[in-house]
Coordinates of C-alpha atoms and ligand atoms in Angstrom, one line a residue:
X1 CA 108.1 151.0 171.0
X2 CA 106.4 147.9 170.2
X3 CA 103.6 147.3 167.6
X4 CA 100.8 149.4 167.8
X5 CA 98.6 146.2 166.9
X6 CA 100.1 142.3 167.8
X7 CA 99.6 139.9 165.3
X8 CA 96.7 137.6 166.8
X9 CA 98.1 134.0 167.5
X10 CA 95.3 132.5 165.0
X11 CA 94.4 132.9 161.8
X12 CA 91.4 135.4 161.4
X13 CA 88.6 134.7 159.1
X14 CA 86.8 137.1 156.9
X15 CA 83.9 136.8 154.2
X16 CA 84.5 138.7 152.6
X17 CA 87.6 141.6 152.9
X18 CA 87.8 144.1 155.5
X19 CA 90.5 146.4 156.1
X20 CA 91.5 144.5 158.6
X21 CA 94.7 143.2 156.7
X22 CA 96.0 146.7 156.7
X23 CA 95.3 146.7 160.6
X24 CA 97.6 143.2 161.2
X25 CA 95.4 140.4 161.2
X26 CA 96.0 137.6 159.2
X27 CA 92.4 137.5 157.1
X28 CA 91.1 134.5 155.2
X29 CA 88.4 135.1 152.5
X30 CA 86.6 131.9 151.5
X31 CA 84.2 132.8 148.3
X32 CA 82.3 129.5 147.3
X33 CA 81.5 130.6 143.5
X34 CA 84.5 131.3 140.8
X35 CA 84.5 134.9 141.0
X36 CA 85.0 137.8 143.5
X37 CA 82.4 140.4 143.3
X38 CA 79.4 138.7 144.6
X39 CA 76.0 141.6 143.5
X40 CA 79.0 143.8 142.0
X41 CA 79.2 141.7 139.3
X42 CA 75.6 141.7 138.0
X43 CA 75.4 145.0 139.5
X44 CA 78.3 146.5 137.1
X45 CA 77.5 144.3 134.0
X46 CA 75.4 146.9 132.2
X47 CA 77.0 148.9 129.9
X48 CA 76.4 152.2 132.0
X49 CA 78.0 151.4 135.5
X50 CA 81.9 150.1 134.4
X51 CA 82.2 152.6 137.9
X52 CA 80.8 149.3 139.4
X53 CA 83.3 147.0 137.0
X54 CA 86.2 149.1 138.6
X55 CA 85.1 149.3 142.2
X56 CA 85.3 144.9 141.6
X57 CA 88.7 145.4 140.2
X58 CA 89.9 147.5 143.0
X59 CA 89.0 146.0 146.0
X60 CA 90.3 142.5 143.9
X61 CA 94.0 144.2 143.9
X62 CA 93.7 145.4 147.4
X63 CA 93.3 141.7 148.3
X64 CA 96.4 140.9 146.2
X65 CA 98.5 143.8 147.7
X66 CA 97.3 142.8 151.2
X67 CA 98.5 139.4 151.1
X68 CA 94.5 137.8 152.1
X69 CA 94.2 134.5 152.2
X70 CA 91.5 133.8 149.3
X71 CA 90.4 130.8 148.9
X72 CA 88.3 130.5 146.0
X73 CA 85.1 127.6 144.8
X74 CA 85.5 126.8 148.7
X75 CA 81.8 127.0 150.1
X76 CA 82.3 128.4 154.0
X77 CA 81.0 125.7 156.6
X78 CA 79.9 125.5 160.1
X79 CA 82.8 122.7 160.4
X80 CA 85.4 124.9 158.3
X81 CA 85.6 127.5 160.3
X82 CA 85.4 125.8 163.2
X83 CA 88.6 123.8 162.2
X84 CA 90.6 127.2 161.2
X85 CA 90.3 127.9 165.0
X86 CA 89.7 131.3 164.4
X87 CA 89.4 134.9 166.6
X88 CA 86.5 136.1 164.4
X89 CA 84.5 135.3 162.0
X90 CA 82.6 138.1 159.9
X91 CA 79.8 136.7 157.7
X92 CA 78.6 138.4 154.6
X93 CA 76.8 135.7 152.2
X94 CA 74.6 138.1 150.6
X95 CA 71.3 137.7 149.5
X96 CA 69.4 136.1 146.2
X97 CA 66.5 137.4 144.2
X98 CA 63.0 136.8 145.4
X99 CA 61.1 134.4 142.9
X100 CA 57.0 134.9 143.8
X101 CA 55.2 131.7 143.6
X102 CA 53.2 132.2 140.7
X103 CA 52.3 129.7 137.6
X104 CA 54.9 129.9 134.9
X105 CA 57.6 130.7 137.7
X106 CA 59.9 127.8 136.1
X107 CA 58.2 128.6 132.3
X108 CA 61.4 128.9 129.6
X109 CA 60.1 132.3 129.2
X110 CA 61.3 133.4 132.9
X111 CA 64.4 134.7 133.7
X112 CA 65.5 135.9 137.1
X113 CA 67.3 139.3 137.1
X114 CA 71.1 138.1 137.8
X115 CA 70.8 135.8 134.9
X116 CA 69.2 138.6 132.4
X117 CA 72.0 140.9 133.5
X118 CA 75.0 137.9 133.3
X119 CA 73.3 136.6 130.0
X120 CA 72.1 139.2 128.3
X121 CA 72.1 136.7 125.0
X122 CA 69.3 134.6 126.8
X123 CA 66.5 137.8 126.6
X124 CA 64.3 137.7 123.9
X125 CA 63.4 141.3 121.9
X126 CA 60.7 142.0 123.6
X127 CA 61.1 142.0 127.7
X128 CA 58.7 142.3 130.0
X129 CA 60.2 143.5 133.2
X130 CA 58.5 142.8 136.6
X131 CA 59.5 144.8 139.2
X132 CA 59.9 149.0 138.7
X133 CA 63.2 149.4 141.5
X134 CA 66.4 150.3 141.2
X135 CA 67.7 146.8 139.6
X136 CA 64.4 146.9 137.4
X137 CA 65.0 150.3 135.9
X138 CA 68.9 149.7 135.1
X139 CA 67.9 146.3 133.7
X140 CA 65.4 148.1 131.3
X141 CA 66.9 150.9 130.3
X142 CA 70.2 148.8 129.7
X143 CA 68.0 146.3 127.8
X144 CA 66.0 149.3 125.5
X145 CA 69.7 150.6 125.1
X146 CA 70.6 147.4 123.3
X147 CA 67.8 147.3 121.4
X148 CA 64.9 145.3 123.2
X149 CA 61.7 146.1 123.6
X150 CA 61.0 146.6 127.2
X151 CA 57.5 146.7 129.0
X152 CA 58.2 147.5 133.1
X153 CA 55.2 146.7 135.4
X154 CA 55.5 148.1 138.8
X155 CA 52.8 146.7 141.9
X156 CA 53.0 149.9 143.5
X157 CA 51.9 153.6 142.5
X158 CA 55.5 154.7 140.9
X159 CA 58.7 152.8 139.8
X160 CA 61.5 153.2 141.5
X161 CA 59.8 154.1 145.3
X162 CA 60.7 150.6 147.3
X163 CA 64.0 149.2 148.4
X164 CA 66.8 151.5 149.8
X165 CA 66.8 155.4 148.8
X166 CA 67.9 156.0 145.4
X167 CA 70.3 158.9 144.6
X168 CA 68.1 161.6 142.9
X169 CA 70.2 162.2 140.1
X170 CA 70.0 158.2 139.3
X171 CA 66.2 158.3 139.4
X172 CA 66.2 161.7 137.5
X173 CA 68.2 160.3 134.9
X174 CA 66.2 157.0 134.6
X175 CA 62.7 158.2 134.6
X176 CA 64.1 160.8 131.9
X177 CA 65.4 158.1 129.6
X178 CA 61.8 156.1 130.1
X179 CA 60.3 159.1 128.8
X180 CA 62.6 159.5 126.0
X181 CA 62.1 156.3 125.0
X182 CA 58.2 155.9 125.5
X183 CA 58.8 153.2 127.9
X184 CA 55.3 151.5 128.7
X185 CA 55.4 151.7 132.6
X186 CA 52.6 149.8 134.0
X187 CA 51.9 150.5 137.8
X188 CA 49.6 149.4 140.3
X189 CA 49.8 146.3 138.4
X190 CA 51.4 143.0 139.6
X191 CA 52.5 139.5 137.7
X192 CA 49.8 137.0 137.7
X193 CA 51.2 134.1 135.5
X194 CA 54.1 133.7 132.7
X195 CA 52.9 132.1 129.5
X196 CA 53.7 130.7 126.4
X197 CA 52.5 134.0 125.0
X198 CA 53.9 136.0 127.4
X199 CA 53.0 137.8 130.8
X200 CA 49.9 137.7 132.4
X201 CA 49.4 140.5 134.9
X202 CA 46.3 142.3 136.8
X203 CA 46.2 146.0 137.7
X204 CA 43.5 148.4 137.4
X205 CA 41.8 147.7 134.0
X206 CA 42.0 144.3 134.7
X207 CA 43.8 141.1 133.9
X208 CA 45.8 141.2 130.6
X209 CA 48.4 139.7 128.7
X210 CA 51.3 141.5 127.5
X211 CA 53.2 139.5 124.6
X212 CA 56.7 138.9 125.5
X213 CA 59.9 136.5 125.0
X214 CA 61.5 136.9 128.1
X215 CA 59.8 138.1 131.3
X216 CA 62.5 139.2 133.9
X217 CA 61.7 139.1 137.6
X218 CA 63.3 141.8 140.0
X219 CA 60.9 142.3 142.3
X220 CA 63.5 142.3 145.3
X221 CA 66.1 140.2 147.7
X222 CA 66.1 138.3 150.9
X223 CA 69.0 137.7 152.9
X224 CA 70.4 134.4 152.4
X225 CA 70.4 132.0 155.7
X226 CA 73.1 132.7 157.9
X227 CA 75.6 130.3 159.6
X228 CA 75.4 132.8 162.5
X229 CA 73.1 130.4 164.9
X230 CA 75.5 127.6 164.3
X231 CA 78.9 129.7 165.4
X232 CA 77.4 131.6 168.3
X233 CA 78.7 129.9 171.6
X234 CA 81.6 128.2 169.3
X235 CA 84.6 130.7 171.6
X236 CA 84.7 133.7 169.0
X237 CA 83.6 136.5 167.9
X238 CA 80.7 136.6 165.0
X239 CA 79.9 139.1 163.1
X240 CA 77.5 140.1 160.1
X241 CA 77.5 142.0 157.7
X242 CA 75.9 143.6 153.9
X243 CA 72.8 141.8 152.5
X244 CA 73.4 139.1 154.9
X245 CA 72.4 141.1 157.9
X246 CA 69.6 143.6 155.8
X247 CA 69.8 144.0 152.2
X248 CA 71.1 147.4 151.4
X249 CA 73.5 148.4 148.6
X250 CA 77.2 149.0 148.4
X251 CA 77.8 152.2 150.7
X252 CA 75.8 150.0 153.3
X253 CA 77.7 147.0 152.7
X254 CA 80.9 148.9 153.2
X255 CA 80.1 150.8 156.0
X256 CA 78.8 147.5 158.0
X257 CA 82.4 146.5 157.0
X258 CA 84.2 149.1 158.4
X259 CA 82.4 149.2 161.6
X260 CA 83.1 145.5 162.2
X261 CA 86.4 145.6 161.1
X262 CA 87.5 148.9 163.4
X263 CA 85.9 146.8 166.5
X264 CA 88.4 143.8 166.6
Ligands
FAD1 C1 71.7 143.7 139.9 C2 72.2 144.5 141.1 C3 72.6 145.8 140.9 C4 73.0 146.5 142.0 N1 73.4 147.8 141.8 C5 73.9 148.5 142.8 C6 74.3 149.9 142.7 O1 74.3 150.4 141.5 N2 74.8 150.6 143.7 C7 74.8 150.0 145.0 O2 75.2 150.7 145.9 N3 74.3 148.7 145.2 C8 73.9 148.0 144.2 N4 73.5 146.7 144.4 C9 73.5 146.1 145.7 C10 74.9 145.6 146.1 O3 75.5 145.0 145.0 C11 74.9 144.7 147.3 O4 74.2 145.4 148.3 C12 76.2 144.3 147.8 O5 76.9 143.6 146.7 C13 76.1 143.4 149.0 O6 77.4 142.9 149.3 P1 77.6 141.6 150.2 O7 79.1 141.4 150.2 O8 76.8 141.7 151.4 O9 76.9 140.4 149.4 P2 77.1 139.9 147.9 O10 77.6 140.9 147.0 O11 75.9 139.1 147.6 O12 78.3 138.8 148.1 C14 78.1 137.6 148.8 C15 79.2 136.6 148.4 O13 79.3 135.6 149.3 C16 79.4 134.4 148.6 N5 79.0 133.3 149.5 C17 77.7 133.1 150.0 N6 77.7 132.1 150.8 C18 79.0 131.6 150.9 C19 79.6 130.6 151.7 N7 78.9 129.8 152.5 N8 80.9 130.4 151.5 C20 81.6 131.2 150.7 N9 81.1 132.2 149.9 C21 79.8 132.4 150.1 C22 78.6 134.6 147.3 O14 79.0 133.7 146.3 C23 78.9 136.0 147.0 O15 80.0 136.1 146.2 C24 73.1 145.9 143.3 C25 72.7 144.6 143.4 C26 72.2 143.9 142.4 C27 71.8 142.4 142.5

């Protein structure tokens, strides 16, 4: 009997890892920064989600054990893939935080979320956190669990009601530790400005400042461009996948994966 799957006679190429090595295909991973991970990394960098931290480490010693091709600080290109020659090509560049275009956007006092989470060293005591979702609410409570001082102002009626469903028992859990620790939660209330005395924001009362070192902005993502117009009509198959194709969180991510990677 004869091999239930033939080895394809050119090199497949993934971003980033599928199961596909497990199915026969030879799989290339190109990952442009220094690190595997990509949203897992920030995602698992506060103190309460190492389950994050690990899921990294796994899936980084199933590529090892697989034999992938990964070829790291190698940014993917149009013309790269198109030289590999491959049978498919699955693209999952992610997404990056929104920045609204408000005065003070670039003020020192401004930090986006991924670098609060990756440099915790660079918040100041007393946060102001714009943006009551999931990544909001970890950054905060991870923040008042180290100490700061943490203000969270939310544009819409309740914290933690946008983006994809949250598991109840992770917004049971947050909204109780909020409580515990008096957490001012302003809602109905959006940014305005960020200045040298802190954030400016407008909700019902009003306009007000709220004093601050560091105001953090997690008020959502956006899919990063995709290559896909530039591939299509190139001879093979292209696929996309996680936050590239909607932003969604890891189960989506993965499942996006799998389907892709049972189809070729
Ligand atoms: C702070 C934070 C916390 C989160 N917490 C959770 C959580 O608790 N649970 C949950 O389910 N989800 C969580 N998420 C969401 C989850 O992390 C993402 O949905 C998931 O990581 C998306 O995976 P992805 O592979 O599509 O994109 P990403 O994780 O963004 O990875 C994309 C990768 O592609 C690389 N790349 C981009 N362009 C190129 C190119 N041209 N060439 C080579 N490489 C390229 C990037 O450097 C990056 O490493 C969180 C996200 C964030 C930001």
């Amino acid at each position: 009997m004869g091999p239930a799957i033939r080895l394809p006679p050119r090199p497949r190429v993934l971003l980033p890892c599928l199961p596909t090595p497990q199915r026969g295909h030879k799989v290339t991973l190109f990952e442009k920064s220094d690190s595997l991970g990509g949203h897992l990394i920030s995602g698992g960098a506060h103190d309460f989600k190492s389950e994050v931290r690990e899921l990294n480490l796994w899936y980084q010693g199933e590529l090892r054990d697989w034999g992938v091709d990964v070829c790291m600080g190698v940014e993917a290109t149009p013309e790269l893939i198109d030289g590999l020659e491959p049978d498919a090509v699955i693209l999952a560049n992610g997404s990056s935080p929104v920045m609204p275009k408000i005065p003070g956007i670039d003020h020192p006092k401004t930090l986006g979320c991924i670098d609060a989470l990756l440099h915790e060293e660079r918040v100041g005591r007393r946060a102001v956190v714009v943006g009551g979702g999931l990544v909001g609410c970890e950054i905060s409570l991870d923040l008042i669990n180290k100490g700061h001082e943490v203000t969270i102002v939310e544009a819409l009626p309740g914290i933690l009601s946008s983006g994809p469903a949250v598991p109840l028992p992770n917004t049971m859990y947050l909204r109780d530790a909020f409580a515990l620790h008096k957490t001012p939660i302003l809602t109905n209330t959006r940014i305005a400005a960020v200045e040298d005395v802190g954030a400016v924001v407008e909700g019902p009362d009003g306009r007000q400042t709220l004093p601050a070192d560091t105001v953090i902005i997690a008020v959502g993502f956006r899919p990063n461009p995709s290559m896909a117009p530039d591939l299509r009509g190139c001879g093979y198959e292209v696929h996309e996948i996680g936050d590239e194709r909607h932003v969604g969180n890891i189960l989506t991510s993965i499942w996006d994966a799998y389907e892709v990677a049972h189809t070729l």
